[in-house]
Short mmCIF file of C-alpha atoms (C1' of nucleotides) in Angstrom, two decimals:
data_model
loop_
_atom_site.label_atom_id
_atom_site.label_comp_id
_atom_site.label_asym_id
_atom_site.label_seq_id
_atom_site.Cartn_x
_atom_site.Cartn_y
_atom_site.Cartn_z
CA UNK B 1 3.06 11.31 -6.04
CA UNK B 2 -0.30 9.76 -7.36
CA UNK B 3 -2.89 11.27 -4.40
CA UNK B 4 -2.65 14.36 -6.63
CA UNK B 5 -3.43 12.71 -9.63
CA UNK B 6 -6.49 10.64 -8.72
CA UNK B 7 -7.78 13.76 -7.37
CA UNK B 8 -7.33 15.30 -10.78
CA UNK B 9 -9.09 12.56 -12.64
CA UNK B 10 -12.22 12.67 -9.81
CA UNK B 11 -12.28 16.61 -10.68
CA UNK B 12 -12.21 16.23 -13.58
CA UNK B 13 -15.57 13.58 -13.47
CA UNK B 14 -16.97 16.78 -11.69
CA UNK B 15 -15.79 19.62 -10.13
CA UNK B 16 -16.27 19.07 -6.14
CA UNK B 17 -15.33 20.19 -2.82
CA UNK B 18 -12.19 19.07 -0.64
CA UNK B 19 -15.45 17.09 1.49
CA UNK B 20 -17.03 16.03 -1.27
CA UNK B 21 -13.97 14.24 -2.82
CA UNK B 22 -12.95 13.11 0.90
CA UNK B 23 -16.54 10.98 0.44
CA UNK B 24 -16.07 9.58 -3.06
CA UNK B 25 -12.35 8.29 -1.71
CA UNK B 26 -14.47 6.91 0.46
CA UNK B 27 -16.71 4.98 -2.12
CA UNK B 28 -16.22 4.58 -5.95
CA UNK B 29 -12.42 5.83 -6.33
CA UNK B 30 -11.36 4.55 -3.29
CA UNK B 31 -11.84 0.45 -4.24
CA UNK B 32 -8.12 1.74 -5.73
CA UNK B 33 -6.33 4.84 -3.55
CA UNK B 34 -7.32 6.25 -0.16
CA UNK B 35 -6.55 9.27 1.74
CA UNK B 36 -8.27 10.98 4.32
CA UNK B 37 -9.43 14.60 4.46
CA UNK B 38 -6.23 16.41 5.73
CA UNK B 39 -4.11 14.72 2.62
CA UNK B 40 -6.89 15.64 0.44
CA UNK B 41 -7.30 19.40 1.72
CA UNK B 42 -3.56 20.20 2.13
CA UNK B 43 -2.65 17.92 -1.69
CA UNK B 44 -5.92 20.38 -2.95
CA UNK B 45 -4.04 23.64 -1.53
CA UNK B 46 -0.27 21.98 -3.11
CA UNK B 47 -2.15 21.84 -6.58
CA UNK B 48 -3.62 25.21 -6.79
CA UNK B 49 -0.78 27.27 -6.42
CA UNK B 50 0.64 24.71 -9.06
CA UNK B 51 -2.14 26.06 -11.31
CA UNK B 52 -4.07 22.67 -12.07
CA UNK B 53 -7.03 23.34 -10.44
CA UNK B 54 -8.77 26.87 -9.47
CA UNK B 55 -11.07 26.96 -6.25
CA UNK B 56 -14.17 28.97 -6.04
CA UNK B 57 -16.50 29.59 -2.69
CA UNK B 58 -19.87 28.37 -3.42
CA UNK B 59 -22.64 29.69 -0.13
CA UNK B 60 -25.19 27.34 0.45
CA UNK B 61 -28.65 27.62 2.51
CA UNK B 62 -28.38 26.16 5.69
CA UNK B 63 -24.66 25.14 5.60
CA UNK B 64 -21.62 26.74 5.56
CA UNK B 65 -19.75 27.44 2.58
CA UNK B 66 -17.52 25.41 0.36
CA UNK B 67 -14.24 25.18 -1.74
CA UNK B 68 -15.76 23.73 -4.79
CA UNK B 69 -12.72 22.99 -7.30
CA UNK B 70 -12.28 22.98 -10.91
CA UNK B 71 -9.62 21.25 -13.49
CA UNK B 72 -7.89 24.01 -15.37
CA UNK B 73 -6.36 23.82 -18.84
CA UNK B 74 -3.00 23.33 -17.10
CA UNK B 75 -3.87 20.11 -15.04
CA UNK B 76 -5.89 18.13 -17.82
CA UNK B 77 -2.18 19.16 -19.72
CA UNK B 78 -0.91 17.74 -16.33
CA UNK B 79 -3.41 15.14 -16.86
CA UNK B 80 -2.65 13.40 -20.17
CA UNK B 81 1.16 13.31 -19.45
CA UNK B 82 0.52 11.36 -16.45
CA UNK B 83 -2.15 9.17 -18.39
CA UNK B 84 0.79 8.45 -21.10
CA UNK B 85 4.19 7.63 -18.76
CA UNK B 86 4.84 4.48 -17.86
CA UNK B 87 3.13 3.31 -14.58
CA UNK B 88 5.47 1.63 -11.76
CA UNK B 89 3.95 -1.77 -9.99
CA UNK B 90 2.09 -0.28 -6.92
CA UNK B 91 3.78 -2.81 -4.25
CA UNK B 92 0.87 -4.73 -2.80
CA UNK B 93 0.81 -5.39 1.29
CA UNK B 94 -0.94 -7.50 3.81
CA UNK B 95 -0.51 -7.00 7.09
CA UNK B 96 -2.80 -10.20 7.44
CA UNK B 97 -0.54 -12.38 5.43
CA UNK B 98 2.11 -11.47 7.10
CA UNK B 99 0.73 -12.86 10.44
CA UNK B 100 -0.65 -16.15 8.50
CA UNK B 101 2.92 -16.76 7.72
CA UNK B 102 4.05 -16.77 11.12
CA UNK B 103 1.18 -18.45 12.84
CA UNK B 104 3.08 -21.57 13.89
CA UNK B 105 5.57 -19.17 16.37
CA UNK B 106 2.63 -18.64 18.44
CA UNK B 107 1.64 -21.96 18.52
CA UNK B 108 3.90 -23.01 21.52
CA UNK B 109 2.45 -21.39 24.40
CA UNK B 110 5.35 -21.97 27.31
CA UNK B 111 7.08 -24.73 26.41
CA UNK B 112 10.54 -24.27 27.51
CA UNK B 113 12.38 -27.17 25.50
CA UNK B 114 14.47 -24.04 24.15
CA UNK B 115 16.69 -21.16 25.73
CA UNK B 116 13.98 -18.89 24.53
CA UNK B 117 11.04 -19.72 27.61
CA UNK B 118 10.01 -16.83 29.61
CA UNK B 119 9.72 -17.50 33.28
CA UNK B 120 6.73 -14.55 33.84
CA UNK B 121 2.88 -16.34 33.91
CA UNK B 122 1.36 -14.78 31.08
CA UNK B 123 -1.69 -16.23 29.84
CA UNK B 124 -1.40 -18.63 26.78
CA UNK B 125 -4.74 -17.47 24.71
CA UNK B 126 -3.85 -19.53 21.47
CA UNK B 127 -3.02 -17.26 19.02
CA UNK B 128 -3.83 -19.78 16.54
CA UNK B 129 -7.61 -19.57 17.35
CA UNK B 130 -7.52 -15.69 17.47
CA UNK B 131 -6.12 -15.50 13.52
CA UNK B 132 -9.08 -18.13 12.56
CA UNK B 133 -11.13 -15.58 13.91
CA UNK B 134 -9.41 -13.07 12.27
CA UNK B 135 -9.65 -14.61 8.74
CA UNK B 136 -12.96 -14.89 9.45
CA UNK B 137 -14.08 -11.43 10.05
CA UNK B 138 -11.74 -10.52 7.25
CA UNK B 139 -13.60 -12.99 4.57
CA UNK B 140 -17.06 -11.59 6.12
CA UNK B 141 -15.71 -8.14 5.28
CA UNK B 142 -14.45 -8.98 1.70
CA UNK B 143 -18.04 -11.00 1.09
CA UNK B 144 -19.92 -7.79 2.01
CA UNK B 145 -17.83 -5.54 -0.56
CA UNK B 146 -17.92 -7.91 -3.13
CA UNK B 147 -21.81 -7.97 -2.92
CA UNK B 148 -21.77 -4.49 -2.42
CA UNK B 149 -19.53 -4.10 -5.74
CA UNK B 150 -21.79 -6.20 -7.54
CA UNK B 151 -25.09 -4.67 -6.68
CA UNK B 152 -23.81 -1.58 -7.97
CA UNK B 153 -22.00 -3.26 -10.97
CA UNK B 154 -25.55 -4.65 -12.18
CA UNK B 155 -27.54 -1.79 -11.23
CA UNK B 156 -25.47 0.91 -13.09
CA UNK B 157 -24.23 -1.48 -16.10
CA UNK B 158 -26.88 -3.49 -16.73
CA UNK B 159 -25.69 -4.12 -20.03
CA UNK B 160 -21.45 -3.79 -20.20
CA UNK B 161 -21.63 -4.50 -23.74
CA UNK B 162 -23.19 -1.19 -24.94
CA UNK B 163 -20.51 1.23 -23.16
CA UNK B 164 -17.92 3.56 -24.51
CA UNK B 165 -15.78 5.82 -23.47
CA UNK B 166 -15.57 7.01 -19.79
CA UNK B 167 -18.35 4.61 -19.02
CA UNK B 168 -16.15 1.74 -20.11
CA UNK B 169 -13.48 2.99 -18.02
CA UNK B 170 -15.29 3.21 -15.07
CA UNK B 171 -17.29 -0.31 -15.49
CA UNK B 172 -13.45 -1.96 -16.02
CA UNK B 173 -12.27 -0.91 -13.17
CA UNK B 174 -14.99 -1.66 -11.42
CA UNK B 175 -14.80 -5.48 -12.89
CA UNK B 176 -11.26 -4.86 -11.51
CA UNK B 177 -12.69 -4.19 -7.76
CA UNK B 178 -15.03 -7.06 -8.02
CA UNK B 179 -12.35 -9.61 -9.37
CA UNK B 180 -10.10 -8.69 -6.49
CA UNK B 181 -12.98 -9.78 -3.74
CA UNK B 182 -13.42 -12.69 -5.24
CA UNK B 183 -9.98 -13.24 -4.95
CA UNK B 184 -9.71 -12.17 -1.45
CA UNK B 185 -13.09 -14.64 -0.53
CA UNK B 186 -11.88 -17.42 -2.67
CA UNK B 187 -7.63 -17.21 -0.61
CA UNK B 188 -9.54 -17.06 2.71
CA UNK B 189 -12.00 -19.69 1.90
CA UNK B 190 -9.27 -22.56 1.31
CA UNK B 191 -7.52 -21.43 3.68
CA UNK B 192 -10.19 -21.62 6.55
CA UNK B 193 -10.49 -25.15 4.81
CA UNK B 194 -6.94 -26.29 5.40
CA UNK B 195 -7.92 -25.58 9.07
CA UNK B 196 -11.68 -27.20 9.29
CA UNK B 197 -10.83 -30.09 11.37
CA UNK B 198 -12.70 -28.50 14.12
CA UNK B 199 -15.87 -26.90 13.25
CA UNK B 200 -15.45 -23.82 15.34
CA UNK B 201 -18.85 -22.37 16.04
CA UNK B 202 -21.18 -25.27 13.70
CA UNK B 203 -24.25 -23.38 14.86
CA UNK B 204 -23.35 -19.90 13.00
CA UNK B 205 -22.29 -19.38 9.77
CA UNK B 206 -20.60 -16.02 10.73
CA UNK B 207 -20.20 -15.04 7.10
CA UNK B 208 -22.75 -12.13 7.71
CA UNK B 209 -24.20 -9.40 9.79
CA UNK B 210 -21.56 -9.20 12.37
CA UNK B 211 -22.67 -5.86 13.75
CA UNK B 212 -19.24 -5.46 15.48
CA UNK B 213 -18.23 -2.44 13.82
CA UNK B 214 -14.96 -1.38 15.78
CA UNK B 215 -15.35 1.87 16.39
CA UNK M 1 4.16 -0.39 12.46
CA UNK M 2 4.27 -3.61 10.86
CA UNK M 3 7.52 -3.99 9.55
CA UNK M 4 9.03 -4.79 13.00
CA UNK M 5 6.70 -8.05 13.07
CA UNK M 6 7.51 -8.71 9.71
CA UNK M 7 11.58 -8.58 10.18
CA UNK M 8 10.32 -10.52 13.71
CA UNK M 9 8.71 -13.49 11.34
CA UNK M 10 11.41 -13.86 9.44
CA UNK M 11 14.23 -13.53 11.89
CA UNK M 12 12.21 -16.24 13.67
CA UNK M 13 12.39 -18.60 11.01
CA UNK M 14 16.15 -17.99 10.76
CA UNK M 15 18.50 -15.28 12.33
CA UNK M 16 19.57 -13.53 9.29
CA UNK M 17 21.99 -10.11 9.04
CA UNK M 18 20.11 -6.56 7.51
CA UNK M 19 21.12 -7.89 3.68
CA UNK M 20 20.06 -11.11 4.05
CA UNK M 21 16.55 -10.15 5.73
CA UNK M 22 17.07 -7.39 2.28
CA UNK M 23 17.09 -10.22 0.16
CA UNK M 24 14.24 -12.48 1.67
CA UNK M 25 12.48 -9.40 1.52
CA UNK M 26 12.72 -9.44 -2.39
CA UNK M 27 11.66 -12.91 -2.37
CA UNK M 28 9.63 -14.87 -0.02
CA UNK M 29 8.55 -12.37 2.37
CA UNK M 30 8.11 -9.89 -0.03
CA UNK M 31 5.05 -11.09 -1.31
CA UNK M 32 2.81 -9.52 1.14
CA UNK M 33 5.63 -6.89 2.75
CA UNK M 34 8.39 -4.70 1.03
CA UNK M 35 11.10 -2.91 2.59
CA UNK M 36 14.46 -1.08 1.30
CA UNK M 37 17.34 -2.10 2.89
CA UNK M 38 17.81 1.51 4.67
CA UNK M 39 14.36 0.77 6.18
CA UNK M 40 15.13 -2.86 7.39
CA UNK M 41 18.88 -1.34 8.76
CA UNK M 42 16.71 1.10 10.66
CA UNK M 43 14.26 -0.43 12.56
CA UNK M 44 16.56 -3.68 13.50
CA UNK M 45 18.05 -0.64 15.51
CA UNK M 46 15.21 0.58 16.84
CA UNK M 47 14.04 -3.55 17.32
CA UNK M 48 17.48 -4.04 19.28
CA UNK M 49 17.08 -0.86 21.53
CA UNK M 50 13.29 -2.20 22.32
CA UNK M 51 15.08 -5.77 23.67
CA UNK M 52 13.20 -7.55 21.08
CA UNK M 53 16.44 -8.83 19.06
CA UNK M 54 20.20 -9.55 19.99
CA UNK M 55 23.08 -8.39 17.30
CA UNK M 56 26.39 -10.55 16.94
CA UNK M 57 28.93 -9.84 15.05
CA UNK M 58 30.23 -12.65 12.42
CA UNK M 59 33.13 -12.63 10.80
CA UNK M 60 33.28 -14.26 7.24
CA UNK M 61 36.48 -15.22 4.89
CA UNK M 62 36.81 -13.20 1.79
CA UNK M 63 33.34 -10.90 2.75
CA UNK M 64 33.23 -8.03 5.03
CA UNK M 65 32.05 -9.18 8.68
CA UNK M 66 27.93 -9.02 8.89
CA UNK M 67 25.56 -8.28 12.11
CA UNK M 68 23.13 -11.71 12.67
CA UNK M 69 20.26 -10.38 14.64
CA UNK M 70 18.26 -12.95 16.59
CA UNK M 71 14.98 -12.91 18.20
CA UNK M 72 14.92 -12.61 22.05
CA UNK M 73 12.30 -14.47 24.63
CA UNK M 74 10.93 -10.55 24.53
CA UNK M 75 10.45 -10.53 21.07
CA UNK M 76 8.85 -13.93 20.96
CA UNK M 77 6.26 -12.89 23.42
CA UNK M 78 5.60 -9.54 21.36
CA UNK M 79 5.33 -11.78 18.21
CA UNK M 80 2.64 -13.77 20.02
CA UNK M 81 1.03 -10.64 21.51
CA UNK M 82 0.76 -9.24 18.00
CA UNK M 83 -0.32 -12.57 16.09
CA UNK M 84 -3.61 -12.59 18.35
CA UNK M 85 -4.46 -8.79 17.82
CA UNK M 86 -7.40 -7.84 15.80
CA UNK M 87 -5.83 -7.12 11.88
CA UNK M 88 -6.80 -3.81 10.60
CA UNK M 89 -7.33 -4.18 6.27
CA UNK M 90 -4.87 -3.01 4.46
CA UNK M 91 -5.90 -0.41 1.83
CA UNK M 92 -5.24 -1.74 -1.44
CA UNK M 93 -3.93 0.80 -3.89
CA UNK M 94 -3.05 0.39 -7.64
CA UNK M 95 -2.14 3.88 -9.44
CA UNK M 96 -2.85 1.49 -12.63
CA UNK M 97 -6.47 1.51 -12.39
CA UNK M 98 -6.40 4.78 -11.22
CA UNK M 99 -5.50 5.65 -14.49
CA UNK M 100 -7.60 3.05 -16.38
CA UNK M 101 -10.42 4.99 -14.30
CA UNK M 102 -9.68 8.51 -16.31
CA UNK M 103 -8.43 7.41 -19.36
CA UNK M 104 -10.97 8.93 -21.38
CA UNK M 105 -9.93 11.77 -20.40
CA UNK M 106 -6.77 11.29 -22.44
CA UNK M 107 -8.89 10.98 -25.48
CA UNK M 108 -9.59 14.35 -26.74
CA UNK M 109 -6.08 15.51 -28.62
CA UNK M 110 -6.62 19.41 -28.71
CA UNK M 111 -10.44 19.04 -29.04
CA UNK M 112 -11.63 22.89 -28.66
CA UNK M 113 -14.38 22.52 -27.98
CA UNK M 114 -15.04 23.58 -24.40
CA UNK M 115 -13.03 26.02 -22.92
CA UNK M 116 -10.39 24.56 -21.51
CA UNK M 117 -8.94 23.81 -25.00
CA UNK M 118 -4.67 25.58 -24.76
CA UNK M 119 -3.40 27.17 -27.68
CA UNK M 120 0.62 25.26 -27.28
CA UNK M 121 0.94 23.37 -29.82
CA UNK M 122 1.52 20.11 -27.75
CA UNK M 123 2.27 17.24 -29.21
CA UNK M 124 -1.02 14.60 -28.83
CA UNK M 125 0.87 11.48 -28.46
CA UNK M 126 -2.48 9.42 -27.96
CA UNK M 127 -2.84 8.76 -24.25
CA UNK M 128 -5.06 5.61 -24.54
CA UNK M 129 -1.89 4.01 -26.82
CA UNK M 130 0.58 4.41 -24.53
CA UNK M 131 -2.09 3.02 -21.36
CA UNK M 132 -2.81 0.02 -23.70
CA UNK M 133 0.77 -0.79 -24.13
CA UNK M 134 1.35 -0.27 -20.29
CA UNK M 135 -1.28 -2.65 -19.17
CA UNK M 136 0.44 -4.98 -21.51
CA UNK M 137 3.75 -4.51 -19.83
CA UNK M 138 1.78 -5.03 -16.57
CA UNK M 139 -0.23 -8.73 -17.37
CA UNK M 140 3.62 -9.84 -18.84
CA UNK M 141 4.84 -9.35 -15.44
CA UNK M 142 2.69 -10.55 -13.25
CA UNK M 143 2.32 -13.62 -15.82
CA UNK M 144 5.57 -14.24 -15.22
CA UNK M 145 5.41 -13.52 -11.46
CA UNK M 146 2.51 -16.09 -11.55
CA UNK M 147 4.29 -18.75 -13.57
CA UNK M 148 7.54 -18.16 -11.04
CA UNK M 149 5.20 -18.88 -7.87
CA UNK M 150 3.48 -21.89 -8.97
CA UNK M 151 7.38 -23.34 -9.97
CA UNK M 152 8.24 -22.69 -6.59
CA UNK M 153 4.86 -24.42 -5.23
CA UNK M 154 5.41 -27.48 -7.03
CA UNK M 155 8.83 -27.86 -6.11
CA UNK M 156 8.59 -27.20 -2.16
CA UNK M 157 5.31 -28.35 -1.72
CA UNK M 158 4.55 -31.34 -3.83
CA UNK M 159 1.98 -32.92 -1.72
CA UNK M 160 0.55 -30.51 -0.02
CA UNK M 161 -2.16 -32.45 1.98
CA UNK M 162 1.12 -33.73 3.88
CA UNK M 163 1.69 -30.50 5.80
CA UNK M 164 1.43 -28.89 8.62
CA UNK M 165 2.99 -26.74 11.07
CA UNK M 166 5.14 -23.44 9.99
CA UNK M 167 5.54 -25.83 6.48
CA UNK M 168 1.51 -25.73 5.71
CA UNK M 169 1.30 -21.43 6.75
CA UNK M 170 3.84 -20.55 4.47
CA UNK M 171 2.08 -22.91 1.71
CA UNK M 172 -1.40 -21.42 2.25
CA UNK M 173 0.66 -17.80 2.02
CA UNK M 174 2.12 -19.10 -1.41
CA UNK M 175 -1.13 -20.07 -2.20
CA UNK M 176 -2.45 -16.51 -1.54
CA UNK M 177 0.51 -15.00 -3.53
CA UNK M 178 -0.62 -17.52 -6.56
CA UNK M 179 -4.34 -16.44 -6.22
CA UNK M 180 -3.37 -12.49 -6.11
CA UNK M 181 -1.46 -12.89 -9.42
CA UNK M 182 -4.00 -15.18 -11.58
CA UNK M 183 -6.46 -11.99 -10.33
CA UNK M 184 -4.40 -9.78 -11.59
CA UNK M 185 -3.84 -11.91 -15.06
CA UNK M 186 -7.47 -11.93 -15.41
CA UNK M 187 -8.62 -8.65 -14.70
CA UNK M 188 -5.75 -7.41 -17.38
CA UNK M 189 -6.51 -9.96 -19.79
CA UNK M 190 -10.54 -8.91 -19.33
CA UNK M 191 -9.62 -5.53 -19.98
CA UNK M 192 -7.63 -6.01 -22.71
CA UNK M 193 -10.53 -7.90 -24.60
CA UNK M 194 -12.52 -4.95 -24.13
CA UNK M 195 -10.19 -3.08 -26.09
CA UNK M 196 -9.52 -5.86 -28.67
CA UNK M 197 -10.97 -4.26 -31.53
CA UNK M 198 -7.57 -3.40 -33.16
CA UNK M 199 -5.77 -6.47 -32.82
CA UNK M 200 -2.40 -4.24 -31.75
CA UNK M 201 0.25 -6.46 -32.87
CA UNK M 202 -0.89 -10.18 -34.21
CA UNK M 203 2.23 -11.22 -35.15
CA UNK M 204 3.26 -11.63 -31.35
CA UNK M 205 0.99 -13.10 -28.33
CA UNK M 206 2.93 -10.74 -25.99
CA UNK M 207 1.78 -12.55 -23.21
CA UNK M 208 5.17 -14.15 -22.30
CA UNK M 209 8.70 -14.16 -22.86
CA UNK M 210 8.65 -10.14 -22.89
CA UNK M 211 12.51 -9.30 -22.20
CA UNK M 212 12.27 -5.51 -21.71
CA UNK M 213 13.52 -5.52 -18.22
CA UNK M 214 12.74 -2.00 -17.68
CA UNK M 215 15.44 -1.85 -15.23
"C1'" DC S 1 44.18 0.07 -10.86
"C1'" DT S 2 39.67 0.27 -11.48
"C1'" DC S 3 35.43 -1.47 -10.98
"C1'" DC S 4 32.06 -4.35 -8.83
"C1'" DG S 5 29.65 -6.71 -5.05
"C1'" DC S 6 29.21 -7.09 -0.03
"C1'" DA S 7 27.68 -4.86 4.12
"C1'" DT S 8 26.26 -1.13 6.76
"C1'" DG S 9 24.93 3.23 7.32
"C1'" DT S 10 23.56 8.93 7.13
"C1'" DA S 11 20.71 12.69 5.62
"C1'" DA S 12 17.02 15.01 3.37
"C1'" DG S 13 12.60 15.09 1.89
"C1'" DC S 14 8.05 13.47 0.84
"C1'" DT S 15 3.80 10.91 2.16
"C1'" DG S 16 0.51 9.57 5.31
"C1'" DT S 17 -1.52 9.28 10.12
"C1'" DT S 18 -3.32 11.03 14.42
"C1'" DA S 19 -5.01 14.38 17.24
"C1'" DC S 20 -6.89 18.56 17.78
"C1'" DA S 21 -9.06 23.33 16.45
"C1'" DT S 22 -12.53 26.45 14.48
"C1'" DG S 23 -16.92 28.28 13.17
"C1'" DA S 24 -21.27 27.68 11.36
"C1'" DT S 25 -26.04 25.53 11.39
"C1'" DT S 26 -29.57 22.16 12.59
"C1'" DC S 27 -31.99 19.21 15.95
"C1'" DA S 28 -33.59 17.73 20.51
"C1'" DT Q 1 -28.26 24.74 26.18
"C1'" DG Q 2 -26.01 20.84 24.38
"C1'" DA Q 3 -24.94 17.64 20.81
"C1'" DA Q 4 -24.36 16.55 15.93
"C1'" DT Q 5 -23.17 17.48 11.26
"C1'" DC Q 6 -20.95 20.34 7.75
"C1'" DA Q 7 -16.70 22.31 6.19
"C1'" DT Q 8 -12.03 23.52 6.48
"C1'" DG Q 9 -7.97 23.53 8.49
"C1'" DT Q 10 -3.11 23.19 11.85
"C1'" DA Q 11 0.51 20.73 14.09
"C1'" DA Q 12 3.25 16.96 15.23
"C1'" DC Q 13 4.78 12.81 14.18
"C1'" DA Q 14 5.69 8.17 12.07
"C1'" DG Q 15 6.81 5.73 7.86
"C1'" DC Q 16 8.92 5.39 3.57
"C1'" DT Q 17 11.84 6.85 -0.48
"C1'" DT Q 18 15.88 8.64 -2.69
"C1'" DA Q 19 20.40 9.82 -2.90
"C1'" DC Q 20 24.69 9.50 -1.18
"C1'" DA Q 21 28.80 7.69 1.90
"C1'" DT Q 22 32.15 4.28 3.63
"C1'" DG Q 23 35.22 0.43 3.86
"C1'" DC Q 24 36.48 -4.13 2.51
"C1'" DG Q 25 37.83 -7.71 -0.79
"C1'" DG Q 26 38.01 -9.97 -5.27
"C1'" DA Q 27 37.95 -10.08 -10.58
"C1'" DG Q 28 39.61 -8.51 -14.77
#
DNA sequence: CTCCGCATGTAAGCTGTTACATGATTCA
DNA sequence: TGAATCATGTAACAGCTTACATGCGGAG
């Protein structure tokens, strides 16, 4: 039941388009709540014909026309009740840890010393050294946002100590987004050191630049 | 489609009945993964139809009889299929900083000065208190979630260079769960400072012992 | 006897994901 | 002409939440 209300607080930054907004979930709001394009357009439809926002077709040369919507009285009403109720813990998940936890169950590849051995010849593949790898592309990823996060941090607050009001806000939150990479960077580093018996690729750092997008 | 190889972790480190996997769920586990009981009921269904788990009944004195579900050879090999898959991230969402994000927004009473000021005579009620007090509420907790994993460290893992196996993965996860919270403990306490300007009650830290269960 | 905790479940509804559809305009 | 981007949407499904239901046994 939040979608809705981020939406209305990104409105009400600047009135946008159901596109437009899809992109900033896709940048600043989104270090904090995601939703793709289909949740935003049909939540958008939802909270017109609650009243809280109005739409209005804007034409544009050399594009097709948009749905550019605007806060009404009724949803910054909306708006401040939400801001003032108390806010439940969002629960926090990770599919990753999940797997790190239960690491050691792959690390018996066919040993049948218990009831539980499987008589078909799949291939072994050390799931152990997969998850490594795993960690590792996750840390690179976390490194790269944090650096993004901080480029921006500096270049748009160069000086946190001057702001007020919605400025403020925004700079928190984004000390919010940066504190939580280095969180994620500083987990994965010790734990990639509980592991750095072997070196695993000495030559390449592998912190950076892996142009392996995935799709 | 992750809490099957969640329930498939912990069934693996001990066959457990739906309430029990309920209740490592709210503990352990449940760091990193939540689930209601109605969901965990569910998909050990779905988990037993799919051959990946075996149901037995157990009787028990004095306590209604309970289902044990155990992990089959099956479900081992689709643990270890799923431990060496790629990891997609998991979004992170916190409606909290959502809201710290438009709480300026909050700040203008019945300011009519643009034009989407509503004649109702609403009650103001000061947004940015209420926020203030809830972020409060918020660093108590996860103080106390903090101070509640690093018991639980010292206690099971009091030399911690010692392990290895299933014993060091679920101490690096701990460790992970202990990193999370001091993030969270510092971005709140950072954000509170910027705020500090009205001390908001002196007489009390408020940083512990805060007994308002909230249910 | 009533209430509470254990243990398992059903049903309804909301949220979010995935895949596909449509029409326009620009670029090669 | 064919592909790509902009812009909005539909449909089907999977996942999760909330509320309620049932039956047993023990405590007060």
């Amino acid at each position: 039941m939040a979608l809705e209300h981020a939406l209305l607080v990104s409105l009400a930054e600047r009135a946008a388009s159901g596109l437009e907004l899809t992109r900033r979930f896709d940048a600043s709001i989104g270090f904090f709540w995601q939703a793709s394009h289909q949740q935003i357009y049909r939540t958008l439809k939802r909270m017109e014909t609650d009243g809280w926002v109005v739409s209005e077709e804007v034409a544009q040369s050399k594009r097709p026309a948009k749905l550019v919507y605007e806060v009404t009285s009724s949803g910054h009403q909306e708006l401040r009740r939400w801001l003032g109720e108390p806010t439940a813990p969002t629960p926090q998940r990770s599919e990753l840890a999940v797997k790190l936890r239960g690491a050691w169950l792959g690390d018996t590849p066919a040993d049948s010393s218990d009831a539980t051995a499987d008589p078909t010849g799949t291939t072994p593949a050390t799931p152990r050294r997969e998850l490594l790898a795993d960690v590792r592309r996750h840390l690179a990823e976390h490194a790269a946002r944090l650096e993004h996060y901080r480029q921006g941090c500096a270049r748009d607050y160069p000086d946190p100590r001057a702001l007020s009001g919605g400025d403020l806000d925004r700079y928190l939150v984004l000390r919010g987004g940066i504190l939580q990479e280095e969180y994620q960077v500083a987990w994965l580093t010790e734990y990639l050191a509980a592991f750095a018996t072997e070196p695993t690729e000495p030559t390449e750092p592998a912190e950076h630049d892996r142009s392996e997008t995935h799709r």
